[in-house]
Short mmCIF file of C-alpha atoms and ligand atoms in Angstrom, two decimals:
data_model
loop_
_atom_site.label_atom_id
_atom_site.label_comp_id
_atom_site.label_asym_id
_atom_site.label_seq_id
_atom_site.Cartn_x
_atom_site.Cartn_y
_atom_site.Cartn_z
CA MET D 768 173.64 -20.68 126.54
CA VAL D 769 170.21 -20.19 128.07
CA LEU D 770 167.29 -18.95 125.98
CA GLY D 771 164.26 -17.58 127.85
CA THR D 772 160.71 -17.86 126.55
CA GLY D 773 158.70 -17.12 129.72
CA GLY D 774 156.48 -19.49 131.70
CA THR D 775 155.91 -19.92 135.40
CA ILE D 776 159.65 -20.38 135.90
CA ALA D 777 159.82 -16.67 135.05
CA GLY D 778 156.60 -15.89 136.90
CA ALA D 779 156.23 -13.14 139.48
CA ALA D 780 153.55 -12.59 142.10
CA THR D 781 150.79 -10.13 141.32
CA ALA D 782 148.60 -8.18 143.72
CA GLY D 783 146.25 -11.07 144.67
CA ALA D 784 146.67 -12.94 147.91
CA GLY D 785 146.62 -16.56 146.68
CA HIS D 786 149.51 -18.78 145.70
CA LEU D 787 148.26 -18.85 142.12
CA ASP D 788 148.16 -15.07 141.74
CA TYR D 789 151.17 -14.55 139.55
CA ARG D 790 151.96 -13.60 136.00
CA ALA D 791 153.96 -16.10 133.95
CA GLY D 792 156.80 -14.70 131.84
CA SER D 793 157.67 -11.68 134.00
CA VAL D 794 161.25 -12.24 135.19
CA ALA D 795 164.11 -11.92 132.67
CA VAL D 796 166.06 -15.12 131.99
CA GLY D 797 169.31 -13.35 132.97
CA GLN D 798 167.81 -12.72 136.40
CA LEU D 799 166.87 -16.41 136.76
CA LEU D 800 170.48 -17.35 136.10
CA ALA D 801 171.81 -14.76 138.52
CA GLY D 802 170.42 -16.81 141.40
CA LEU D 803 172.40 -19.95 140.50
CA PRO D 804 175.83 -20.87 141.83
CA ALA D 805 178.66 -20.30 139.33
CA LEU D 806 179.45 -23.34 137.17
CA GLN D 807 182.99 -24.56 136.67
CA ASP D 808 184.34 -24.38 133.09
CA THR D 809 181.05 -22.97 131.85
CA THR D 810 180.26 -19.48 130.63
CA LEU D 811 176.54 -18.84 130.65
CA VAL D 812 175.03 -16.42 128.18
CA ALA D 813 171.35 -15.50 128.47
CA GLU D 814 169.10 -14.48 125.61
CA GLN D 815 165.44 -13.51 125.93
CA VAL D 816 163.66 -14.91 122.86
CA ALA D 817 160.15 -14.31 124.21
CA GLN D 818 158.32 -13.66 127.46
CA VAL D 819 155.01 -15.51 127.27
CA ASP D 820 152.67 -17.76 129.18
CA SER D 821 153.17 -20.92 127.14
CA LYS D 822 149.43 -21.40 126.63
CA ASP D 823 149.94 -18.61 124.07
CA MET D 824 152.80 -20.35 122.27
CA GLY D 825 152.41 -20.65 118.51
CA PRO D 826 154.20 -21.30 115.24
CA ALA D 827 155.61 -17.78 114.79
CA LEU D 828 157.32 -18.02 118.16
CA TRP D 829 158.48 -21.56 117.42
CA GLN D 830 159.97 -20.26 114.20
CA ALA D 831 161.88 -17.53 116.07
CA LEU D 832 163.02 -19.98 118.74
CA ALA D 833 164.18 -22.59 116.19
CA ALA D 834 166.22 -19.89 114.44
CA ARG D 835 167.96 -18.89 117.67
CA VAL D 836 168.55 -22.51 118.70
CA ALA D 837 170.02 -23.26 115.24
CA HIS D 838 172.19 -20.13 115.47
CA TRP D 839 173.68 -21.12 118.81
CA LEU D 840 174.11 -24.77 117.88
CA ALA D 841 176.17 -23.63 114.90
CA GLN D 842 178.76 -22.08 117.29
CA PRO D 843 181.48 -24.69 117.81
CA ASP D 844 182.10 -23.72 121.44
CA VAL D 845 178.45 -24.22 122.50
CA ARG D 846 178.13 -27.66 124.14
CA GLY D 847 174.42 -27.50 124.59
CA LEU D 848 171.48 -25.17 125.11
CA VAL D 849 168.92 -24.68 127.84
CA VAL D 850 165.53 -23.15 127.04
CA THR D 851 163.28 -21.93 129.85
CA HIS D 852 159.62 -22.51 128.98
CA GLY D 853 156.18 -22.77 130.52
CA THR D 854 155.01 -26.28 131.34
CA ASP D 855 151.66 -26.06 129.53
CA THR D 856 152.91 -26.48 125.94
CA LEU D 857 156.48 -27.54 126.67
CA GLU D 858 155.92 -30.95 125.07
CA GLU D 859 154.78 -29.30 121.83
CA THR D 860 157.75 -26.93 121.61
CA ALA D 861 160.08 -29.82 122.42
CA TRP D 862 158.62 -31.95 119.63
CA PHE D 863 158.66 -29.04 117.14
CA LEU D 864 162.37 -28.41 117.83
CA GLN D 865 163.17 -32.12 117.67
CA ARG D 866 161.38 -32.54 114.33
CA VAL D 867 162.81 -29.40 112.76
CA LEU D 868 166.37 -29.47 114.11
CA ALA D 869 166.98 -33.05 115.34
CA PRO D 870 170.03 -31.64 117.17
CA GLN D 871 173.16 -33.72 117.67
CA ARG D 872 173.85 -31.71 120.84
CA PRO D 873 171.44 -31.34 123.79
CA VAL D 874 168.68 -28.74 123.70
CA VAL D 875 167.18 -28.93 127.16
CA LEU D 876 163.81 -27.36 127.94
CA THR D 877 163.15 -26.63 131.57
CA CYS D 878 160.36 -25.05 133.54
CA ALA D 879 158.75 -24.68 136.95
CA MET D 880 155.39 -25.19 138.57
CA ARG D 881 155.92 -22.40 141.09
CA PRO D 882 156.73 -18.82 140.13
CA ALA D 883 160.17 -17.36 140.74
CA THR D 884 158.74 -15.28 143.59
CA ALA D 885 157.17 -18.25 145.45
CA LEU D 886 158.27 -19.06 149.01
CA SER D 887 159.98 -22.16 147.71
CA PRO D 888 160.38 -21.94 143.93
CA ASP D 889 161.23 -25.11 142.01
CA GLY D 890 162.68 -23.22 139.03
CA PRO D 891 166.26 -22.73 140.29
CA GLN D 892 166.78 -26.47 140.89
CA ASN D 893 165.22 -27.36 137.54
CA LEU D 894 167.45 -24.80 135.82
CA ALA D 895 170.56 -26.14 137.56
CA ASP D 896 169.56 -29.70 136.58
CA ALA D 897 168.96 -28.63 132.97
CA LEU D 898 172.43 -27.06 132.85
CA ALA D 899 173.91 -30.32 134.15
CA VAL D 900 172.12 -32.23 131.38
CA ALA D 901 173.23 -29.73 128.71
CA ALA D 902 176.84 -30.33 129.84
CA ALA D 903 176.54 -34.13 130.18
CA ASP D 904 178.84 -36.26 128.03
CA GLY D 905 177.02 -37.69 125.03
CA ALA D 906 173.73 -35.90 125.67
CA GLN D 907 171.84 -35.07 122.50
CA GLY D 908 168.42 -34.35 121.11
CA VAL D 909 165.65 -32.20 122.51
CA LEU D 910 165.01 -33.03 126.16
CA ALA D 911 162.80 -31.78 128.97
CA VAL D 912 164.06 -31.54 132.54
CA CYS D 913 161.73 -31.17 135.49
CA ALA D 914 161.83 -32.40 139.10
CA GLY D 915 165.03 -34.37 138.56
CA ARG D 916 163.77 -36.33 135.58
CA VAL D 917 164.94 -36.03 131.97
CA HIS D 918 162.38 -36.78 129.25
CA ALA D 919 162.72 -37.23 125.49
CA ALA D 920 160.72 -34.85 123.30
CA ALA D 921 158.82 -37.73 121.67
CA ASP D 922 157.56 -39.14 124.97
CA VAL D 923 157.07 -36.23 127.35
CA ALA D 924 153.57 -35.04 128.25
CA LYS D 925 152.20 -32.83 131.00
CA VAL D 926 149.85 -35.09 132.94
CA HIS D 927 149.06 -33.07 136.05
CA PRO D 928 147.95 -29.43 136.38
CA TYR D 929 149.51 -28.70 139.74
CA ARG D 930 152.09 -31.06 141.23
CA LEU D 931 155.79 -30.19 141.08
CA ASP D 932 156.54 -33.14 138.82
CA PRO D 933 153.77 -32.77 136.24
CA PHE D 934 155.45 -34.64 133.38
CA SER D 935 155.43 -38.27 132.37
CA SER D 936 157.11 -40.19 129.58
CA GLY D 937 154.46 -42.88 129.83
CA ASP D 938 155.54 -46.43 129.07
CA ALA D 939 158.94 -45.29 127.80
CA GLY D 940 159.93 -43.71 131.12
CA PRO D 941 162.48 -40.92 131.53
CA VAL D 942 165.77 -40.98 129.63
CA ALA D 943 167.80 -40.04 132.70
CA LEU D 944 167.67 -38.72 136.23
CA VAL D 945 169.57 -35.80 137.73
CA GLU D 946 170.73 -36.65 141.22
CA ASP D 947 172.65 -34.09 143.21
CA GLY D 948 173.87 -32.48 139.99
CA ARG D 949 174.91 -35.79 138.42
CA VAL D 950 173.16 -37.24 135.39
CA ARG D 951 172.28 -40.94 135.59
CA LEU D 952 171.40 -42.29 132.15
CA LEU D 953 168.59 -44.87 132.13
CA ARG D 954 168.37 -45.48 128.38
CA PRO D 955 170.08 -44.11 125.25
CA TRP D 956 169.83 -40.40 124.49
CA PRO D 957 167.24 -39.77 121.75
CA VAL D 958 168.64 -39.80 118.24
CA GLY D 959 167.14 -38.33 115.13
CA ALA D 960 168.22 -37.18 111.72
CA PRO D 961 167.12 -33.77 110.47
CA THR D 962 164.73 -33.85 107.51
CA PRO D 963 166.70 -32.27 104.65
CA GLY D 964 165.50 -28.74 103.91
CA LEU D 965 162.90 -28.67 106.72
CA ALA D 966 164.67 -26.13 108.96
CA GLN D 967 165.17 -23.81 106.00
CA ARG D 968 161.53 -24.19 104.92
CA VAL D 969 160.40 -23.37 108.48
CA SER D 970 162.60 -20.27 108.54
CA GLN D 971 160.94 -18.99 105.35
CA VAL D 972 157.29 -19.09 106.45
CA GLN D 973 155.71 -15.64 106.37
CA ALA D 974 153.62 -14.39 109.30
CA GLY D 975 150.10 -15.82 109.13
CA ALA D 976 151.04 -18.40 106.48
CA TRP D 977 151.38 -21.44 108.75
CA PRO D 978 149.15 -24.27 107.52
CA ARG D 979 146.13 -24.66 109.75
CA VAL D 980 145.78 -28.15 111.20
CA GLU D 981 143.10 -28.90 113.81
CA ILE D 982 142.44 -31.71 116.28
CA VAL D 983 139.00 -33.31 116.55
CA LEU D 984 138.09 -35.57 119.44
CA SER D 985 136.26 -38.88 119.16
CA HIS D 986 133.91 -39.26 122.13
CA ALA D 987 130.58 -40.78 122.99
CA GLY D 988 128.01 -39.16 120.75
CA ALA D 989 130.61 -37.65 118.40
CA ASP D 990 129.44 -36.80 114.91
CA GLY D 991 131.07 -35.45 111.77
CA ARG D 992 129.64 -31.95 111.62
CA LEU D 993 132.81 -30.30 112.91
CA VAL D 994 134.85 -32.05 110.21
CA GLY D 995 132.67 -30.64 107.46
CA GLU D 996 132.86 -27.15 108.93
CA LEU D 997 136.65 -27.27 109.32
CA ALA D 998 137.10 -28.60 105.79
CA ALA D 999 134.92 -25.77 104.49
CA GLN D 1000 137.13 -23.30 106.36
CA GLY D 1001 140.16 -24.57 104.44
CA VAL D 1002 142.12 -26.50 107.08
CA ARG D 1003 145.18 -28.21 105.63
CA GLY D 1004 144.92 -31.31 107.80
CA LEU D 1005 143.09 -32.93 110.70
CA VAL D 1006 144.20 -35.10 113.57
CA VAL D 1007 141.58 -37.24 115.21
CA ALA D 1008 142.20 -37.98 118.87
CA GLY D 1009 140.63 -41.41 118.92
CA THR D 1010 139.55 -43.56 121.84
CA GLY D 1011 141.72 -46.48 122.99
CA ASN D 1012 143.81 -47.78 120.11
CA GLY D 1013 142.79 -44.80 117.97
CA SER D 1014 139.26 -46.03 117.35
CA VAL D 1015 136.86 -43.41 116.02
CA HIS D 1016 133.07 -43.08 116.42
CA GLU D 1017 131.47 -44.36 113.21
CA ALA D 1018 129.75 -41.04 112.45
CA LEU D 1019 132.96 -39.07 112.90
CA GLU D 1020 134.91 -41.67 110.93
CA ALA D 1021 132.50 -41.41 108.01
CA ALA D 1022 133.02 -37.65 107.87
CA LEU D 1023 136.79 -38.04 108.13
CA LEU D 1024 136.86 -40.61 105.31
CA GLU D 1025 134.83 -38.22 103.20
CA ALA D 1026 137.39 -35.47 103.91
CA VAL D 1027 140.25 -37.83 103.00
CA ALA D 1028 138.49 -38.70 99.73
CA ALA D 1029 138.35 -34.97 99.03
CA GLY D 1030 142.14 -34.71 99.53
CA LEU D 1031 142.46 -33.65 103.17
CA PRO D 1032 145.24 -35.41 105.12
CA VAL D 1033 143.97 -37.02 108.35
CA LEU D 1034 146.04 -38.71 111.06
CA ARG D 1035 144.65 -40.90 113.81
CA ALA D 1036 146.19 -40.68 117.28
CA SER D 1037 144.92 -41.80 120.67
CA ARG D 1038 143.48 -39.69 123.43
CA CYS D 1039 144.90 -42.24 125.94
CA LEU D 1040 147.63 -40.74 128.10
CA GLU D 1041 149.93 -43.72 127.69
CA GLY D 1042 150.82 -46.17 124.97
CA ARG D 1043 150.82 -45.75 121.21
CA VAL D 1044 148.29 -46.54 118.51
CA LEU D 1045 149.16 -49.91 116.98
CA PRO D 1046 148.56 -49.81 113.23
CA HIS D 1047 146.62 -52.68 111.64
CA GLY D 1048 146.40 -53.89 108.06
CA GLY D 1049 142.81 -52.78 107.55
CA ASP D 1050 143.20 -49.26 108.97
CA ARG D 1051 141.16 -46.78 106.97
CA LEU D 1052 142.80 -43.74 108.57
CA PRO D 1053 146.60 -43.75 109.09
CA ALA D 1054 147.77 -44.17 112.68
CA HIS D 1055 150.24 -41.79 114.33
CA PRO D 1056 152.30 -43.14 117.22
CA LEU D 1057 152.50 -39.94 119.28
CA SER D 1058 149.95 -37.79 121.09
CA PRO D 1059 147.38 -35.76 119.15
CA VAL D 1060 149.23 -32.47 119.80
CA LYS D 1061 152.48 -33.94 118.45
CA ALA D 1062 150.70 -35.53 115.49
CA ARG D 1063 149.30 -32.07 114.75
CA ILE D 1064 152.82 -30.64 114.56
CA ASP D 1065 153.90 -33.42 112.19
CA LEU D 1066 150.94 -32.79 109.93
CA GLN D 1067 151.57 -29.04 109.98
CA LEU D 1068 155.22 -29.56 108.99
CA GLN D 1069 154.11 -32.03 106.30
CA ALA D 1070 151.69 -29.46 104.88
CA LEU D 1071 154.43 -26.84 104.96
CA VAL D 1072 156.85 -29.00 102.99
CA ALA D 1073 154.10 -29.84 100.49
CA SER D 1074 153.25 -26.16 99.90
C1 SIN H 1462 152.98 -21.66 131.24
O1 SIN H 1462 152.90 -22.75 130.69
O2 SIN H 1462 153.60 -20.70 130.76
C2 SIN H 1462 152.30 -21.45 132.56
C3 SIN H 1462 152.27 -22.65 133.40
C4 SIN H 1462 153.63 -23.15 133.78
O3 SIN H 1462 154.67 -22.73 133.34
O4 SIN H 1462 153.61 -24.08 134.62
#
């Protein structure tokens, strides 16, 4: 089963002359599969869930995608799923699906850095690798496959805007490699238990009713004015992308503590590309171990459950 959501993997050249002149999310997922060699013992079914540039991904689309993923995972003859996706927000969609569904079978997101119409597209190989991972014995959880590397949803991040292997799992490293169609496991497949009732709660959210959670950045010269403005606008939570081990400029921290005192949930993540915030006894703002964009998803889901 392959679900299409768009991205550069489904990109097609537009009238411009440069390599980057293409529109993401143009080629149907069924067409992407048509270019692959037939797989033994596997029937591939394609479903177009969306056709977007993933910079425009959002909770309504995540909700639709989670529903389709849950539907297909409930079919006993489906061994695993592949989802084609743009690279830009792939790590966020992966974490959303992992948190909401925590699947016991593999849900493999894959992508490309070159459009389908490029001279040498990377999408077909990534798609073939993703299918190999979806069929691998014991594979489970939400995974991302790109350039022969398999990443867990919790660890994966896009770290480069252009190169063909733009993802990193930081200190954790990839879960597996795909070598000539064979999956070589480097560490255990990610495990996770679904939060009771969460998938159902997500499926019930009405359009426009997703809790608003924003990210504020701690940087040299940061102050708390943005926090006050966001609180006044009715945000349901804030993530602060702190420096280093989640440290926060004193002026910004004062504003965040004031918001917490007024009942606004705040999580503290790190803007560092690698590593995790280590919590300490005296922390005044709770630490989150994942990246700010993933912490934002957790806080959004938390606000949803609380509402
Ligand atoms: C997108 O994220 O949809 C565009 C960029 C890409 O897929 O690499």
